[in-house]
Amino acid sequence: MTLLILAAVIAATDRGVLVAKSGSVEMFDRTAVTRMWSGDGLQTPARIATSKDQAVIIDPLASQIRMIDLASGRGTTLPTGETPIDGLFLNGRFYLLERDARALERIGTDGTRASIALAADPAFVRQAGGRIYVYSRTPGVIQEITTTPFQIRRIVNVAPFASDLEVDAKNAYLVYPRGGKIGIVSLTTMQSGGTFDVGAVPIDATFASSGTALTARTLAVADPSAKRVWMVQGAESFAHAVARGFLRGLIGLGLYSGGASQCPTGVDRVIVQGSRSYAYDSSSGTLYRFSKSKSTIVSKNIAPEGFAVSPGAVYVWDDAVRRLQRFPIND
Amino acid sequence: MRIAVFLFAILAQTRIASDFEIQQMEQQVARSKDFLSQLSGHLNLGDLRMMRNETAVARSEYAKALEIATNERLAARRASEMTRYATATSYAALAEAKLGNAEDTFALSEEAIRYTSDSAKSWNLYANAMTALGKPAKAASASRNAVAIASHENDKLDLAIYQYALASSLLELKQTPEAEKLLVDVITSLRSESFAPLRREVARTESFEIYSTARGEQSAYISLLNRSQLRLARLYEDRGDIARARQQYANVLADRSDDPTALAAMAHLSTSADERERYYAAAFDANPFSLPLIRDYQKYLSAGAGSSAGTAPAGGPVPTSGSQLRTGLQQMQRGELIAARQTVDQLLQKFPNNDTLQLLAREIEQRRGGGSDLRVLIAAFNNNTLTAEQRAELDRKTFTSDVIFDHGPPFETGRIDDVPFRFSEPTTFNGNFVSGVRLRLTYRVLGASQLNGADALLLEPVRLENPR
């Protein structure tokens, strides 16, 4: 058996915990005990995108989505372009990335749809500053898309074959497992800002902290080869760096923390929720909580989308007993 | 070591491996213990068995391939060898796809591509897995990525492999013009001077084996040329361009004279009865268990054609499995269902796990047991399912039916509707009756019998009349 099988896909929403299984969807309250509603789902759900009031369950294998009203559970199933893999809400509309159709589709709450063509192999969709960014993996292209009008605004050629994309207000960060690097792209100029080395095989990244006067923005990078999560600092302006370096010099710190957290097995996904950090090993289905000094197991034998981290708890779908489990946070 | 995986989903309906290839793969699995030898061996054995409609054995081989790939990926992960992990994960996905596990296939394919999206080979494996799941749009997209990456590399054979895979998916999506161009490009490239040294090596070593998971350049070259020509031939055939289709099939047969797909195609594209008979005989010898071939042949027989097959002259060679099967089909066509069942049973002794033979046996039994109350009665006698009370009641009862006698008078055999019957001895009735016309017979049923190899009723005549 493979632990990558998605017995259930979970998302923590403002209204409770959404559990999508083959053919059904259920909403639980935050205690994970009371089922608030249930309804029809999709055959092979793989991902959930949420807003405050809505959720979209994505089935890339069947090329379908189900849009659900979180309050009532009422939903509509829609066919999509080939292989929808991810989506996001922005200004009340849903944007769906259809990888094998090479398209980004906009779906309004009234069901109106519009689509724009993308470069080959669009693999990641993110948003920042009211704009959408799509990275097309095989050609190595980031396309910046405005929502009004719905069109491609700018394009930048970058290195191909990244395994993850993260964006903040200023920069996009691309993770390159083969080269062991993080690539930076300035969203202001839409130009490459260079690369820096991270570990052996970095595969996934997320923002771990926002920058302060003493620290640049920190990225947590999962490296299954090194069995570590690397904490690295992101891009900063030259002036900011000089000023911060100067300050840190005054108080006796090195420029970068260079921190890393060791896990017993090779972790390939990293999640940060507030001050808490989690790493996940797809090969063993193990979810760890980690800090700079140690890591502890939260749960084992879970699928990559079979858990959700919320401010108050970690929710895990236990397929053996077919119920939602809640692991409260003990800081 | 080059290892190339070919799409075979469509061809699986007709392409059947020879015993030689199965033997080679069994030897490979027994001798070589490295990951790729074991994996490709079991994948090929699964495909070869599947093409012979031996589903249970095929699934067992795929399950072994999956186990090998799973162990490899976990070992690679423990050793922090991520490329090795990704490769093993791709093969695990392919094995899952062949087992029909769609969700697992997709998850594993996605996992592999996270690490190796720069690898044309990984995208090709992704495409193969999607094809096995019957997802041609996903397969085409993955193949496009493979082609895009390989077009920047300097390996023409790999590029041709990925172009062929893309063409195969496009054909399933009915995007024929692009597919045709790709196939023509692939065949032209393979027959170009660039591959002359490889062709010479193939000729020198007299290599001919065709595998879906080919190891080494020679094997990949032979398999790719075979598959590409077959695809292009089928494309021409579907378009009605018979001359070009025949030319491509002939090219395939020039390289391998016992290719079952090409032989079967040449049979139904034949322009004369003699040629058709010859190709059917060769196609059945190459692959007796192809259902499309069998259905095609049955259609041919139902049109009143087809010579007898499989009768071995005294002292002559033992009939091949192909000719035995053709004999069985001819017996079925003539309604000689007992003889047909015996023929199929003989083959089942040689190939006990063959789904095609089991299907034919079921079809024969359905025909023997179905159709009318009289056939149900024959089946009950044959299967000895009548109780003593039912037999006693049958002994007491008389029935009256419209009959047509085959010969006579005296009368001995005939038909009630399409059910043959016979008397225990030739009988002459009082009156003026002839064979070949409808008469009214009152009779008792004594049991089941046989007539010219077909099930028949054994009747005791009571009275014969002209119909009212």
Short mmCIF file of N, CA, C and O in Angstrom, two decimals, chain B residues 153-206:
data_model
loop_
_atom_site.label_atom_id
_atom_site.label_comp_id
_atom_site.label_asym_id
_atom_site.label_seq_id
_atom_site.Cartn_x
_atom_site.Cartn_y
_atom_site.Cartn_z
N GLU B 153 17.72 17.69 -25.88
CA GLU B 153 18.80 16.75 -25.59
C GLU B 153 19.20 16.04 -26.88
O GLU B 153 18.48 16.09 -27.88
N ASN B 154 20.31 15.37 -26.86
CA ASN B 154 20.84 14.82 -28.11
C ASN B 154 20.70 13.29 -28.13
O ASN B 154 21.68 12.57 -28.22
N ASP B 155 19.46 12.83 -27.99
CA ASP B 155 19.23 11.39 -28.05
C ASP B 155 18.02 11.14 -28.93
O ASP B 155 16.87 11.28 -28.49
N LYS B 156 18.28 10.80 -30.18
CA LYS B 156 17.19 10.68 -31.15
C LYS B 156 16.26 9.51 -30.84
O LYS B 156 15.07 9.57 -31.15
N LEU B 157 16.80 8.46 -30.27
CA LEU B 157 15.95 7.30 -29.99
C LEU B 157 14.96 7.64 -28.87
O LEU B 157 13.77 7.32 -28.97
N ASP B 158 15.47 8.28 -27.82
CA ASP B 158 14.57 8.70 -26.75
C ASP B 158 13.49 9.64 -27.27
O ASP B 158 12.31 9.50 -26.95
N LEU B 159 13.91 10.61 -28.08
CA LEU B 159 12.94 11.57 -28.63
C LEU B 159 11.87 10.83 -29.44
O LEU B 159 10.67 11.13 -29.31
N ALA B 160 12.30 9.88 -30.23
CA ALA B 160 11.35 9.12 -31.04
C ALA B 160 10.37 8.34 -30.16
O ALA B 160 9.18 8.24 -30.46
N ILE B 161 10.88 7.81 -29.07
CA ILE B 161 10.01 7.07 -28.13
C ILE B 161 8.92 7.99 -27.59
O ILE B 161 7.74 7.64 -27.54
N TYR B 162 9.32 9.20 -27.21
CA TYR B 162 8.34 10.11 -26.61
C TYR B 162 7.38 10.66 -27.67
O TYR B 162 6.20 10.89 -27.39
N GLN B 163 7.88 10.85 -28.89
CA GLN B 163 7.00 11.29 -29.98
C GLN B 163 5.95 10.21 -30.29
O GLN B 163 4.79 10.51 -30.55
N TYR B 164 6.39 8.98 -30.26
CA TYR B 164 5.47 7.87 -30.50
C TYR B 164 4.38 7.84 -29.41
O TYR B 164 3.19 7.67 -29.71
N ALA B 165 4.81 8.04 -28.17
CA ALA B 165 3.83 8.04 -27.07
C ALA B 165 2.83 9.17 -27.24
O ALA B 165 1.62 8.99 -27.04
N LEU B 166 3.33 10.34 -27.63
CA LEU B 166 2.43 11.47 -27.85
C LEU B 166 1.45 11.16 -28.99
O LEU B 166 0.25 11.42 -28.88
N ALA B 167 1.97 10.60 -30.06
CA ALA B 167 1.11 10.26 -31.20
C ALA B 167 0.02 9.28 -30.77
O ALA B 167 -1.14 9.41 -31.18
N SER B 168 0.38 8.33 -29.94
CA SER B 168 -0.60 7.32 -29.49
C SER B 168 -1.73 7.99 -28.72
O SER B 168 -2.91 7.65 -28.93
N SER B 169 -1.39 8.91 -27.84
CA SER B 169 -2.42 9.59 -27.07
C SER B 169 -3.27 10.49 -27.97
O SER B 169 -4.49 10.57 -27.81
N LEU B 170 -2.62 11.15 -28.92
CA LEU B 170 -3.37 12.02 -29.83
C LEU B 170 -4.35 11.21 -30.68
O LEU B 170 -5.45 11.68 -30.97
N LEU B 171 -3.96 10.02 -31.05
CA LEU B 171 -4.88 9.17 -31.82
C LEU B 171 -6.12 8.85 -31.01
O LEU B 171 -7.24 8.85 -31.52
N GLU B 172 -5.91 8.59 -29.72
CA GLU B 172 -7.07 8.32 -28.86
C GLU B 172 -7.95 9.55 -28.71
O GLU B 172 -9.16 9.44 -28.51
N LEU B 173 -7.34 10.72 -28.81
CA LEU B 173 -8.10 11.97 -28.72
C LEU B 173 -8.63 12.41 -30.08
O LEU B 173 -9.18 13.49 -30.20
N LYS B 174 -8.43 11.56 -31.09
CA LYS B 174 -8.89 11.83 -32.47
C LYS B 174 -8.19 13.04 -33.08
O LYS B 174 -8.73 13.70 -33.96
N GLN B 175 -7.01 13.35 -32.59
CA GLN B 175 -6.23 14.45 -33.19
C GLN B 175 -5.27 13.82 -34.20
O GLN B 175 -4.05 13.77 -34.00
N THR B 176 -5.87 13.35 -35.28
CA THR B 176 -5.16 12.50 -36.22
C THR B 176 -4.06 13.19 -37.01
O THR B 176 -2.97 12.60 -37.16
N PRO B 177 -4.28 14.40 -37.53
CA PRO B 177 -3.21 14.99 -38.36
C PRO B 177 -1.87 15.12 -37.62
O PRO B 177 -0.82 14.76 -38.18
N GLU B 178 -1.91 15.62 -36.39
CA GLU B 178 -0.66 15.76 -35.63
C GLU B 178 -0.06 14.38 -35.34
O GLU B 178 1.17 14.19 -35.42
N ALA B 179 -0.93 13.43 -35.01
CA ALA B 179 -0.45 12.08 -34.71
C ALA B 179 0.22 11.46 -35.93
O ALA B 179 1.30 10.84 -35.83
N GLU B 180 -0.40 11.64 -37.08
CA GLU B 180 0.17 11.07 -38.31
C GLU B 180 1.55 11.65 -38.60
O GLU B 180 2.50 10.93 -38.92
N LYS B 181 1.64 12.98 -38.44
CA LYS B 181 2.94 13.62 -38.70
C LYS B 181 4.01 13.08 -37.75
O LYS B 181 5.13 12.77 -38.17
N LEU B 182 3.63 12.93 -36.49
CA LEU B 182 4.60 12.41 -35.52
C LEU B 182 5.04 10.99 -35.88
O LEU B 182 6.23 10.66 -35.83
N LEU B 183 4.09 10.15 -36.25
CA LEU B 183 4.43 8.76 -36.56
C LEU B 183 5.31 8.67 -37.81
O LEU B 183 6.28 7.90 -37.84
N VAL B 184 4.97 9.48 -38.81
CA VAL B 184 5.80 9.50 -40.01
C VAL B 184 7.21 9.97 -39.65
O VAL B 184 8.21 9.39 -40.10
N ASP B 185 7.30 11.01 -38.82
CA ASP B 185 8.61 11.52 -38.40
C ASP B 185 9.41 10.43 -37.66
O ASP B 185 10.61 10.27 -37.88
N VAL B 186 8.71 9.72 -36.77
CA VAL B 186 9.40 8.68 -35.99
C VAL B 186 9.93 7.59 -36.91
O VAL B 186 11.12 7.20 -36.82
N ILE B 187 9.09 7.12 -37.81
CA ILE B 187 9.51 6.02 -38.70
C ILE B 187 10.63 6.48 -39.63
O ILE B 187 11.61 5.76 -39.85
N THR B 188 10.49 7.70 -40.14
CA THR B 188 11.53 8.25 -41.01
C THR B 188 12.86 8.36 -40.26
O THR B 188 13.91 7.99 -40.78
N SER B 189 12.76 8.83 -39.04
CA SER B 189 13.98 8.96 -38.22
C SER B 189 14.60 7.59 -37.96
O SER B 189 15.81 7.41 -38.12
N LEU B 190 13.77 6.62 -37.60
CA LEU B 190 14.30 5.29 -37.28
C LEU B 190 14.91 4.61 -38.50
O LEU B 190 15.83 3.80 -38.37
N ARG B 191 14.39 4.95 -39.69
CA ARG B 191 14.94 4.32 -40.90
C ARG B 191 16.05 5.16 -41.53
O ARG B 191 16.57 4.81 -42.59
N SER B 192 16.42 6.26 -40.86
CA SER B 192 17.44 7.16 -41.42
C SER B 192 18.84 6.62 -41.16
O SER B 192 19.04 5.66 -40.41
N GLU B 193 19.82 7.29 -41.76
CA GLU B 193 21.22 6.91 -41.60
C GLU B 193 21.68 7.01 -40.15
O GLU B 193 22.60 6.32 -39.74
N SER B 194 21.02 7.88 -39.40
CA SER B 194 21.43 8.05 -38.00
C SER B 194 21.38 6.72 -37.24
O SER B 194 22.15 6.51 -36.30
N PHE B 195 20.45 5.88 -37.65
CA PHE B 195 20.28 4.62 -36.92
C PHE B 195 20.89 3.43 -37.67
O PHE B 195 20.65 2.28 -37.30
N ALA B 196 21.66 3.72 -38.71
CA ALA B 196 22.26 2.62 -39.48
C ALA B 196 23.13 1.71 -38.61
O ALA B 196 23.03 0.48 -38.71
N PRO B 197 24.00 2.27 -37.76
CA PRO B 197 24.83 1.39 -36.92
C PRO B 197 23.97 0.49 -36.02
O PRO B 197 24.28 -0.70 -35.85
N LEU B 198 22.89 1.06 -35.49
CA LEU B 198 22.02 0.28 -34.61
C LEU B 198 21.31 -0.82 -35.41
O LEU B 198 21.17 -1.96 -34.96
N ARG B 199 20.89 -0.46 -36.63
CA ARG B 199 20.23 -1.47 -37.48
C ARG B 199 21.19 -2.61 -37.80
O ARG B 199 20.80 -3.78 -37.80
N ARG B 200 22.45 -2.25 -38.06
CA ARG B 200 23.44 -3.31 -38.36
C ARG B 200 23.62 -4.23 -37.15
O ARG B 200 23.74 -5.44 -37.28
N GLU B 201 23.61 -3.61 -35.98
CA GLU B 201 23.78 -4.41 -34.75
C GLU B 201 22.58 -5.33 -34.55
O GLU B 201 22.73 -6.49 -34.14
N VAL B 202 21.39 -4.81 -34.85
CA VAL B 202 20.17 -5.62 -34.74
C VAL B 202 20.25 -6.81 -35.70
O VAL B 202 19.95 -7.95 -35.35
N ALA B 203 20.73 -6.54 -36.92
CA ALA B 203 20.84 -7.61 -37.92
C ALA B 203 21.90 -8.62 -37.50
O ALA B 203 21.70 -9.84 -37.63
N ARG B 204 23.01 -8.10 -36.98
CA ARG B 204 24.11 -9.00 -36.60
C ARG B 204 23.69 -9.95 -35.49
O ARG B 204 24.00 -11.13 -35.50
N THR B 205 22.93 -9.44 -34.52
CA THR B 205 22.54 -10.26 -33.37
C THR B 205 21.21 -10.98 -33.62
O THR B 205 20.73 -11.70 -32.75
N GLU B 206 20.63 -10.74 -34.81
CA GLU B 206 19.34 -11.37 -35.18
C GLU B 206 18.28 -11.13 -34.11
O GLU B 206 17.52 -12.03 -33.73
#
